Coordinates of C-alpha atoms in Angstrom, one line a residue:
X1 CA -12.1 -97.4 96.4
X2 CA -13.9 -94.0 94.4
X3 CA -16.4 -94.0 92.9
X4 CA -16.7 -90.7 90.2
X5 CA -20.4 -90.2 89.6
X6 CA -21.9 -87.7 87.0
X7 CA -25.5 -87.0 85.3
X8 CA -25.8 -85.4 82.0
X9 CA -28.8 -84.4 79.2
X10 CA -31.0 -82.7 82.9
X11 CA -32.0 -79.1 82.0
X12 CA -29.7 -75.9 82.7
X13 CA -29.8 -75.3 86.6
X14 CA -32.6 -78.4 86.7
X15 CA -33.0 -79.5 90.3
X16 CA -32.7 -83.1 91.2
X17 CA -32.6 -85.8 94.1
X18 CA -30.1 -88.7 93.6
X19 CA -31.1 -91.6 95.8
X20 CA -28.4 -94.7 96.5
X21 CA -29.7 -97.4 97.3
X22 CA -28.1 -101.0 98.9
X23 CA -29.8 -104.8 100.0
X24 CA -27.2 -106.1 102.2
X25 CA -27.1 -110.1 102.2
X26 CA -30.2 -110.6 104.8
X27 CA -32.3 -108.5 103.0
X28 CA -32.3 -105.5 104.5
X29 CA -32.1 -101.9 102.5
X30 CA -29.8 -99.3 103.4
X31 CA -29.9 -95.8 101.7
X32 CA -29.3 -92.6 100.6
X33 CA -29.9 -89.4 99.3
X34 CA -28.9 -86.0 98.0
X35 CA -30.8 -82.4 96.7
X36 CA -28.5 -81.2 94.1
X37 CA -28.9 -78.7 91.3
X38 CA -27.2 -79.3 87.2
X39 CA -25.4 -76.0 86.2
X40 CA -26.1 -74.0 83.0
X41 CA -24.9 -77.0 80.6
X42 CA -27.0 -79.4 82.1
X43 CA -24.7 -81.6 83.1
X44 CA -24.3 -82.4 87.1
X45 CA -20.6 -84.3 88.3
X46 CA -20.5 -85.2 92.2
X47 CA -17.1 -84.2 92.3
X48 CA -17.5 -80.9 91.7
X49 CA -21.2 -79.8 92.9
X50 CA -22.2 -79.6 96.2
X51 CA -24.9 -81.2 97.8
X52 CA -27.6 -78.7 98.9
X53 CA -29.0 -79.1 102.4
X54 CA -32.1 -81.6 102.8
X55 CA -30.6 -84.6 102.0
X56 CA -28.9 -87.4 103.2
X57 CA -25.8 -84.9 103.5
X58 CA -24.3 -81.6 101.9
X59 CA -22.0 -80.0 101.2
X60 CA -18.9 -81.6 98.0
X61 CA -19.0 -84.9 99.0
X62 CA -18.7 -86.4 95.9
X63 CA -18.9 -90.4 97.5
X64 CA -21.3 -89.1 100.0
X65 CA -24.5 -91.5 98.3
X66 CA -21.9 -93.8 99.6
X67 CA -20.7 -93.1 102.6
X68 CA -24.0 -91.5 104.0
X69 CA -25.9 -95.4 103.9
X70 CA -28.7 -95.6 106.7
X71 CA -30.2 -99.4 107.6
X72 CA -33.7 -98.8 106.9
X73 CA -34.0 -101.1 110.1
X74 CA -32.5 -99.4 112.3
X75 CA -29.5 -99.9 114.5
X76 CA -28.3 -102.6 111.5
X77 CA -24.5 -103.7 110.7
X78 CA -23.1 -103.5 106.7
X79 CA -21.5 -107.3 107.0
X80 CA -20.1 -109.0 103.9
X81 CA -19.8 -112.6 104.6
X82 CA -20.2 -114.1 101.5
X83 CA -16.8 -111.8 99.6
X84 CA -16.8 -113.5 96.2
X85 CA -20.1 -112.2 95.6
X86 CA -20.0 -108.1 94.7
X87 CA -22.2 -105.8 96.9
X88 CA -24.9 -103.9 94.3
X89 CA -26.2 -100.5 93.9
X90 CA -28.5 -99.0 92.7
X91 CA -28.1 -95.5 91.5
X92 CA -31.9 -93.1 90.3
X93 CA -32.1 -89.9 89.6
X94 CA -35.2 -87.5 90.3
X95 CA -36.7 -84.9 88.8
X96 CA -37.2 -82.1 91.9
X97 CA -36.5 -82.3 95.8
X98 CA -39.3 -82.9 96.8
X99 CA -40.4 -85.5 99.4
X100 CA -41.7 -87.5 98.5
X101 CA -39.8 -87.9 95.6
X102 CA -40.7 -86.6 91.4
X103 CA -40.7 -88.0 88.3
X104 CA -37.5 -91.1 88.1
X105 CA -35.6 -89.6 85.0
X106 CA -32.5 -92.1 85.4
X107 CA -31.2 -94.8 86.9
X108 CA -28.2 -97.4 87.1
X109 CA -26.4 -100.2 88.4
X110 CA -22.9 -100.6 90.1
X111 CA -21.1 -103.4 91.1
X112 CA -18.5 -102.9 94.8
X113 CA -16.4 -106.4 94.3
X114 CA -14.7 -107.0 97.4
X115 CA -12.4 -109.5 95.6
X116 CA -10.1 -108.4 92.5
X117 CA -9.4 -110.6 89.3
X118 CA -7.0 -113.3 90.7
X119 CA -6.8 -113.2 94.2
X120 CA -7.6 -116.5 95.4
X121 CA -9.3 -117.1 98.6
X122 CA -8.3 -120.4 100.3
X123 CA -10.1 -122.2 103.1
X124 CA -7.7 -123.0 106.1
X125 CA -8.5 -126.2 108.2
X126 CA -4.7 -126.9 109.4
X127 CA -4.9 -128.1 113.0
X128 CA -6.9 -126.3 114.9
X129 CA -7.1 -123.6 113.3
X130 CA -10.3 -122.0 111.4
X131 CA -9.1 -119.5 109.1
X132 CA -9.4 -118.1 106.0
X133 CA -6.0 -117.3 103.1
X134 CA -6.8 -114.4 100.8
X135 CA -3.6 -114.2 98.1
X136 CA -3.1 -111.7 95.5
X137 CA -2.5 -112.9 92.2
X138 CA 1.1 -114.3 91.2
X139 CA 3.2 -116.5 92.9
X140 CA 5.5 -114.3 94.6
X141 CA 6.2 -114.5 97.7
X142 CA 4.0 -111.6 99.8
X143 CA 3.9 -109.6 103.1
X144 CA 1.8 -111.7 105.3
X145 CA -1.0 -110.4 107.9
X146 CA -2.9 -111.8 110.0
X147 CA -6.6 -110.1 110.8
X148 CA -8.3 -110.8 113.9
X149 CA -11.3 -108.9 115.0
X150 CA -13.0 -108.4 117.8
X151 CA -16.1 -109.3 119.7
X152 CA -19.2 -111.9 117.9
X153 CA -17.2 -114.2 117.1
X154 CA -17.4 -116.3 113.7
X155 CA -15.2 -115.2 110.4
X156 CA -14.9 -112.1 109.4
X157 CA -13.1 -111.8 105.5
X158 CA -14.3 -108.5 103.5
X159 CA -10.4 -107.0 105.9
X160 CA -8.9 -109.2 104.7
X161 CA -10.2 -109.8 101.4
X162 CA -9.8 -105.7 100.8
X163 CA -5.8 -106.3 101.7
X164 CA -5.1 -108.9 99.5
X165 CA -6.3 -107.0 96.0
X166 CA -3.3 -104.3 97.8
X167 CA -0.9 -107.0 97.6
X168 CA -0.7 -109.0 100.7
X169 CA -1.2 -112.6 101.9
X170 CA -3.5 -112.3 104.7
X171 CA -5.5 -115.0 106.7
X172 CA -9.1 -113.8 108.7
X173 CA -9.1 -115.8 111.5
X174 CA -11.4 -116.9 114.0
X175 CA -11.3 -117.8 117.0
X176 CA -14.4 -118.7 118.4
X177 CA -18.4 -119.0 117.8
X178 CA -17.4 -120.6 114.4
X179 CA -17.3 -124.4 113.2
X180 CA -15.5 -126.5 115.9
X181 CA -14.4 -124.0 117.0
X182 CA -15.3 -123.3 121.4
X183 CA -19.0 -121.9 121.2
X184 CA -18.1 -119.8 125.1
X185 CA -14.7 -119.8 125.8
X186 CA -13.9 -119.0 129.7
X187 CA -10.1 -118.6 128.6
X188 CA -8.3 -118.1 124.9
X189 CA -5.2 -119.6 124.5
X190 CA -2.2 -118.0 123.0
X191 CA -1.0 -121.0 121.8
X192 CA -3.9 -120.9 118.7
X193 CA -2.8 -117.5 117.7
X194 CA 0.7 -118.5 117.4
X195 CA 0.1 -121.5 115.0
X196 CA -1.4 -118.5 113.0
X197 CA 1.7 -117.5 112.8
X198 CA 3.8 -120.4 112.0
X199 CA 0.9 -121.4 109.6
X200 CA 2.0 -118.1 107.9
X201 CA 5.8 -118.3 107.9
X202 CA 5.9 -121.7 106.2
X203 CA 3.4 -120.6 104.1
X204 CA 5.3 -120.8 100.5
X205 CA 3.8 -117.5 99.3
X206 CA 4.3 -115.6 102.6
X207 CA 7.9 -113.7 102.9
X208 CA 9.0 -113.9 105.9
X209 CA 11.1 -113.2 108.3
X210 CA 8.3 -112.4 110.2
X211 CA 4.1 -111.3 110.1
X212 CA 2.1 -108.3 110.3
X213 CA -1.3 -108.3 112.6
X214 CA -4.2 -107.0 111.7
X215 CA -6.4 -106.1 115.1
X216 CA -9.5 -104.8 115.8
X217 CA -11.3 -104.4 119.6
X218 CA -10.4 -107.2 121.3
X219 CA -9.2 -108.9 118.3
X220 CA -6.1 -105.4 118.9
X221 CA -5.5 -106.8 122.4
X222 CA -5.0 -110.6 121.1
X223 CA -2.5 -109.2 118.3
X224 CA -0.4 -107.0 120.9
X225 CA -1.1 -109.9 123.4
X226 CA 0.6 -112.1 120.8
X227 CA 4.1 -109.4 119.7
X228 CA 4.2 -109.1 123.8
X229 CA 4.6 -113.1 123.6
X230 CA 5.5 -114.5 120.3
X231 CA 8.2 -114.4 118.1
X232 CA 8.1 -113.0 114.6
X233 CA 6.1 -110.8 114.7
X234 CA 6.6 -107.4 112.6
X235 CA 4.4 -104.8 112.8
X236 CA 0.9 -105.1 114.5
X237 CA -2.0 -102.2 113.8
X238 CA -4.5 -102.1 116.8
X239 CA -8.1 -100.6 115.6
X240 CA -10.0 -98.4 118.7
X241 CA -7.9 -101.4 121.1
X242 CA -7.6 -102.2 124.1
X243 CA -4.1 -102.7 126.1
X244 CA -4.9 -104.9 128.3
X245 CA -7.0 -108.0 128.0
X246 CA -10.7 -107.8 128.2
X247 CA -13.6 -109.8 128.8
X248 CA -11.9 -113.0 128.5
X249 CA -8.8 -114.3 130.5
X250 CA -5.8 -115.4 128.1
X251 CA -3.2 -118.1 128.8
X252 CA 0.1 -119.1 127.8
X253 CA 2.1 -122.1 128.7
X254 CA 1.4 -121.8 132.4
X255 CA 0.6 -117.7 132.5
X256 CA -2.7 -116.1 132.8
X257 CA -3.5 -113.0 132.2
X258 CA -6.3 -112.0 134.1
X259 CA -9.1 -109.8 131.8
X260 CA -9.7 -106.5 133.0
X261 CA -12.1 -105.9 135.2
X262 CA -15.7 -104.2 134.7
X263 CA -17.9 -102.0 136.6
X264 CA -21.6 -102.1 135.7
X265 CA -22.3 -99.5 138.0
X266 CA -20.6 -96.8 135.7
X267 CA -23.1 -98.5 133.0
X268 CA -25.3 -94.6 132.3
X269 CA -28.8 -94.9 130.4
X270 CA -29.0 -93.0 127.5
X271 CA -33.4 -93.5 126.1
X272 CA -34.9 -95.6 125.3
X273 CA -32.6 -99.2 126.6
X274 CA -29.7 -97.2 124.9
X275 CA -26.4 -97.4 126.7
X276 CA -23.3 -95.7 127.7
X277 CA -20.7 -98.1 128.6
X278 CA -17.9 -95.8 128.2
X279 CA -17.0 -96.1 131.5
X280 CA -17.1 -99.8 132.7
X281 CA -14.1 -100.9 132.3
X282 CA -11.6 -100.2 135.3
X283 CA -8.5 -97.9 134.2
X284 CA -5.7 -100.4 134.4
X285 CA -2.9 -97.3 134.5
X286 CA -4.4 -96.3 137.8
X287 CA -4.7 -99.4 140.0
X288 CA -1.4 -100.7 140.5
X289 CA 0.5 -104.2 139.6
X290 CA -2.8 -104.0 137.6
X291 CA -1.9 -108.1 136.3
X292 CA -4.4 -107.6 132.9
X293 CA -2.3 -104.8 131.2
X294 CA -0.3 -106.5 128.2
X295 CA 3.6 -106.2 129.0
X296 CA 4.5 -104.1 125.5
X297 CA 7.6 -103.0 126.9
X298 CA 8.7 -107.1 125.8
X299 CA 7.6 -106.6 122.2
X300 CA 10.2 -106.2 119.3
X301 CA 7.6 -105.4 116.8
X302 CA 5.9 -101.9 115.4
X303 CA 3.1 -100.8 117.0
X304 CA 0.4 -98.9 114.9
X305 CA -2.5 -97.4 117.1
X306 CA -5.4 -96.0 115.3
X307 CA -7.8 -94.5 117.7
X308 CA -11.9 -92.3 117.6
X309 CA -11.6 -89.9 119.7
X310 CA -15.3 -90.7 120.4
X311 CA -14.9 -94.5 120.7
X312 CA -17.3 -95.4 123.4
X313 CA -17.1 -98.9 124.2
X314 CA -12.9 -98.8 124.5
X315 CA -11.5 -95.7 125.9
X316 CA -9.2 -96.3 123.4
X317 CA -7.5 -92.7 123.1
X318 CA -6.4 -92.5 125.8
X319 CA -4.9 -95.8 126.6
X320 CA -2.6 -95.5 123.1
X321 CA -1.7 -92.3 124.8
X322 CA -0.9 -93.9 128.2
X323 CA 1.2 -96.5 126.9
X324 CA 2.6 -94.9 124.0
X325 CA 3.8 -92.4 127.8
X326 CA 4.9 -95.8 129.4
X327 CA 6.9 -97.2 126.0
X328 CA 9.0 -93.7 125.4
X329 CA 10.0 -93.8 129.5
X330 CA 11.6 -97.1 128.8
X331 CA 13.2 -95.6 125.3
X332 CA 11.1 -97.0 123.3
X333 CA 10.7 -95.7 119.7
X334 CA 8.8 -98.6 117.8
X335 CA 5.3 -97.0 118.0
X336 CA 3.0 -94.4 116.4
X337 CA -0.5 -93.4 117.0
X338 CA -3.3 -92.4 114.7
X339 CA -6.7 -90.5 116.3
X340 CA -9.2 -89.2 114.9
X341 CA -12.2 -87.0 116.1
X342 CA -15.7 -87.7 115.7
X343 CA -14.8 -91.4 115.5
X344 CA -16.2 -94.3 116.8
X345 CA -15.6 -98.0 117.9
X346 CA -16.2 -99.4 114.5
X347 CA -13.2 -98.2 112.3
X348 CA -13.5 -100.1 108.3
X349 CA -12.0 -99.5 105.4
X350 CA -13.8 -96.7 103.3
X351 CA -17.4 -96.1 102.7
X352 CA -18.8 -98.5 105.1
X353 CA -21.9 -96.8 106.7
X354 CA -21.6 -95.7 110.0
X355 CA -22.7 -97.8 112.6
X356 CA -23.1 -95.5 114.9
X357 CA -25.3 -97.5 118.5
X358 CA -25.1 -101.3 118.3
X359 CA -24.7 -104.3 120.2
X360 CA -22.4 -104.0 123.1
X361 CA -19.4 -106.7 122.8
X362 CA -20.0 -107.5 126.4
X363 CA -23.0 -106.7 127.8
X364 CA -24.8 -107.6 124.7
X365 CA -27.3 -104.9 125.1
X366 CA -28.0 -102.3 122.2
X367 CA -25.1 -99.5 123.4
X368 CA -23.5 -96.3 122.1
X369 CA -20.7 -96.7 120.1
X370 CA -20.1 -94.0 119.0
X371 CA -18.8 -91.8 116.0
X372 CA -20.4 -88.6 113.2
X373 CA -21.4 -89.0 109.6
X374 CA -18.8 -86.7 107.5
X375 CA -16.1 -87.4 110.6
X376 CA -16.3 -90.7 110.7
X377 CA -15.9 -91.3 106.5
X378 CA -13.1 -88.9 106.3
X379 CA -11.3 -91.3 109.2
X380 CA -12.1 -93.6 107.1
X381 CA -10.8 -92.4 104.5
X382 CA -7.5 -91.6 105.6
X383 CA -6.6 -94.6 107.8
X384 CA -6.9 -97.1 105.2
X385 CA -3.9 -96.4 103.3
X386 CA -1.9 -95.7 106.2
X387 CA -2.1 -98.9 107.4
X388 CA -0.9 -100.2 104.1
X389 CA 1.5 -98.4 103.6
X390 CA 2.8 -98.4 107.3
X391 CA 2.5 -103.0 106.6
X392 CA 4.8 -101.7 103.4
X393 CA 6.8 -100.5 105.3
X394 CA 8.1 -102.8 107.9
X395 CA 7.3 -106.0 106.1

């Protein structure tokens, strides 16, 4: 949610520097600063007053101090492992525009919670499923969503917990490198994900007859495969997802879908051992009869493709455009696409910091993920309500 920031009691047209700091759960520090000038009345309201050049951002950006947060340790990604505790933000106001900043004039703290009052967090260990279910307040049945993360393993709860705040029963689903799940699977089994769908549909607080899927990156290709092969999938939102199986073959019953071939010769080295891997996946639309392509024409679900035009991991905009053309050619109308300029591979909920360079999910080396600061923040703010509206409409 947006935050209103104002400073009162300054001198007329006084120049100040505002600095925001946050320590993540590992203790790593994120900071952003901006230079401002108070009005004639000594007041400074970030909703009305543009930031001056020289800080982390400039222009009228009321939430800039949050979305411009940058890790002091290079290439560090802000993760929220424990959604039951808030992030603590520290805001400081310094006199003048100096570097280092002048005298400390005022400070305030602010908590950013992930769970609103009444949202329940339920660890799930049913059959093979390893997950966490977030239930909104109240006893009604709620529309159900399964949130499937990208490569990297483990269990990510931040997006699922935030969706539950908006009235969705949301299951954050782990599928490898978590508890007793396989560490390095040689193939993934669609039956595991089918079990998660059945778990949701038999839950008394999940409103059927189908569920929604929100998949990011590898989680998106899994979600799209679920829509193609499984029953009771009503709506799928794909965040920068491939439309072919990647990295690990997918088995369902006696059928195996091979993963898309990688051509490591297409890796480019940018500088100081940072890679550009945007061309390493072979094009599933150019290889005739490609077995990795997900047969999305079989899907009855509504499909929402959300893509970053600067995605350097998956050519997600190209993939989504091509698959929509194929569906259209078959007379299908169950798809829509949102495409964002200046947006890289990571699309988090609003005001999470940009993560433009990080660990490549397949090559496990430092690589460009893409994205530019201001454009990315606008994409997050726009996409988040669109995702909710999509699931509200179809679930």
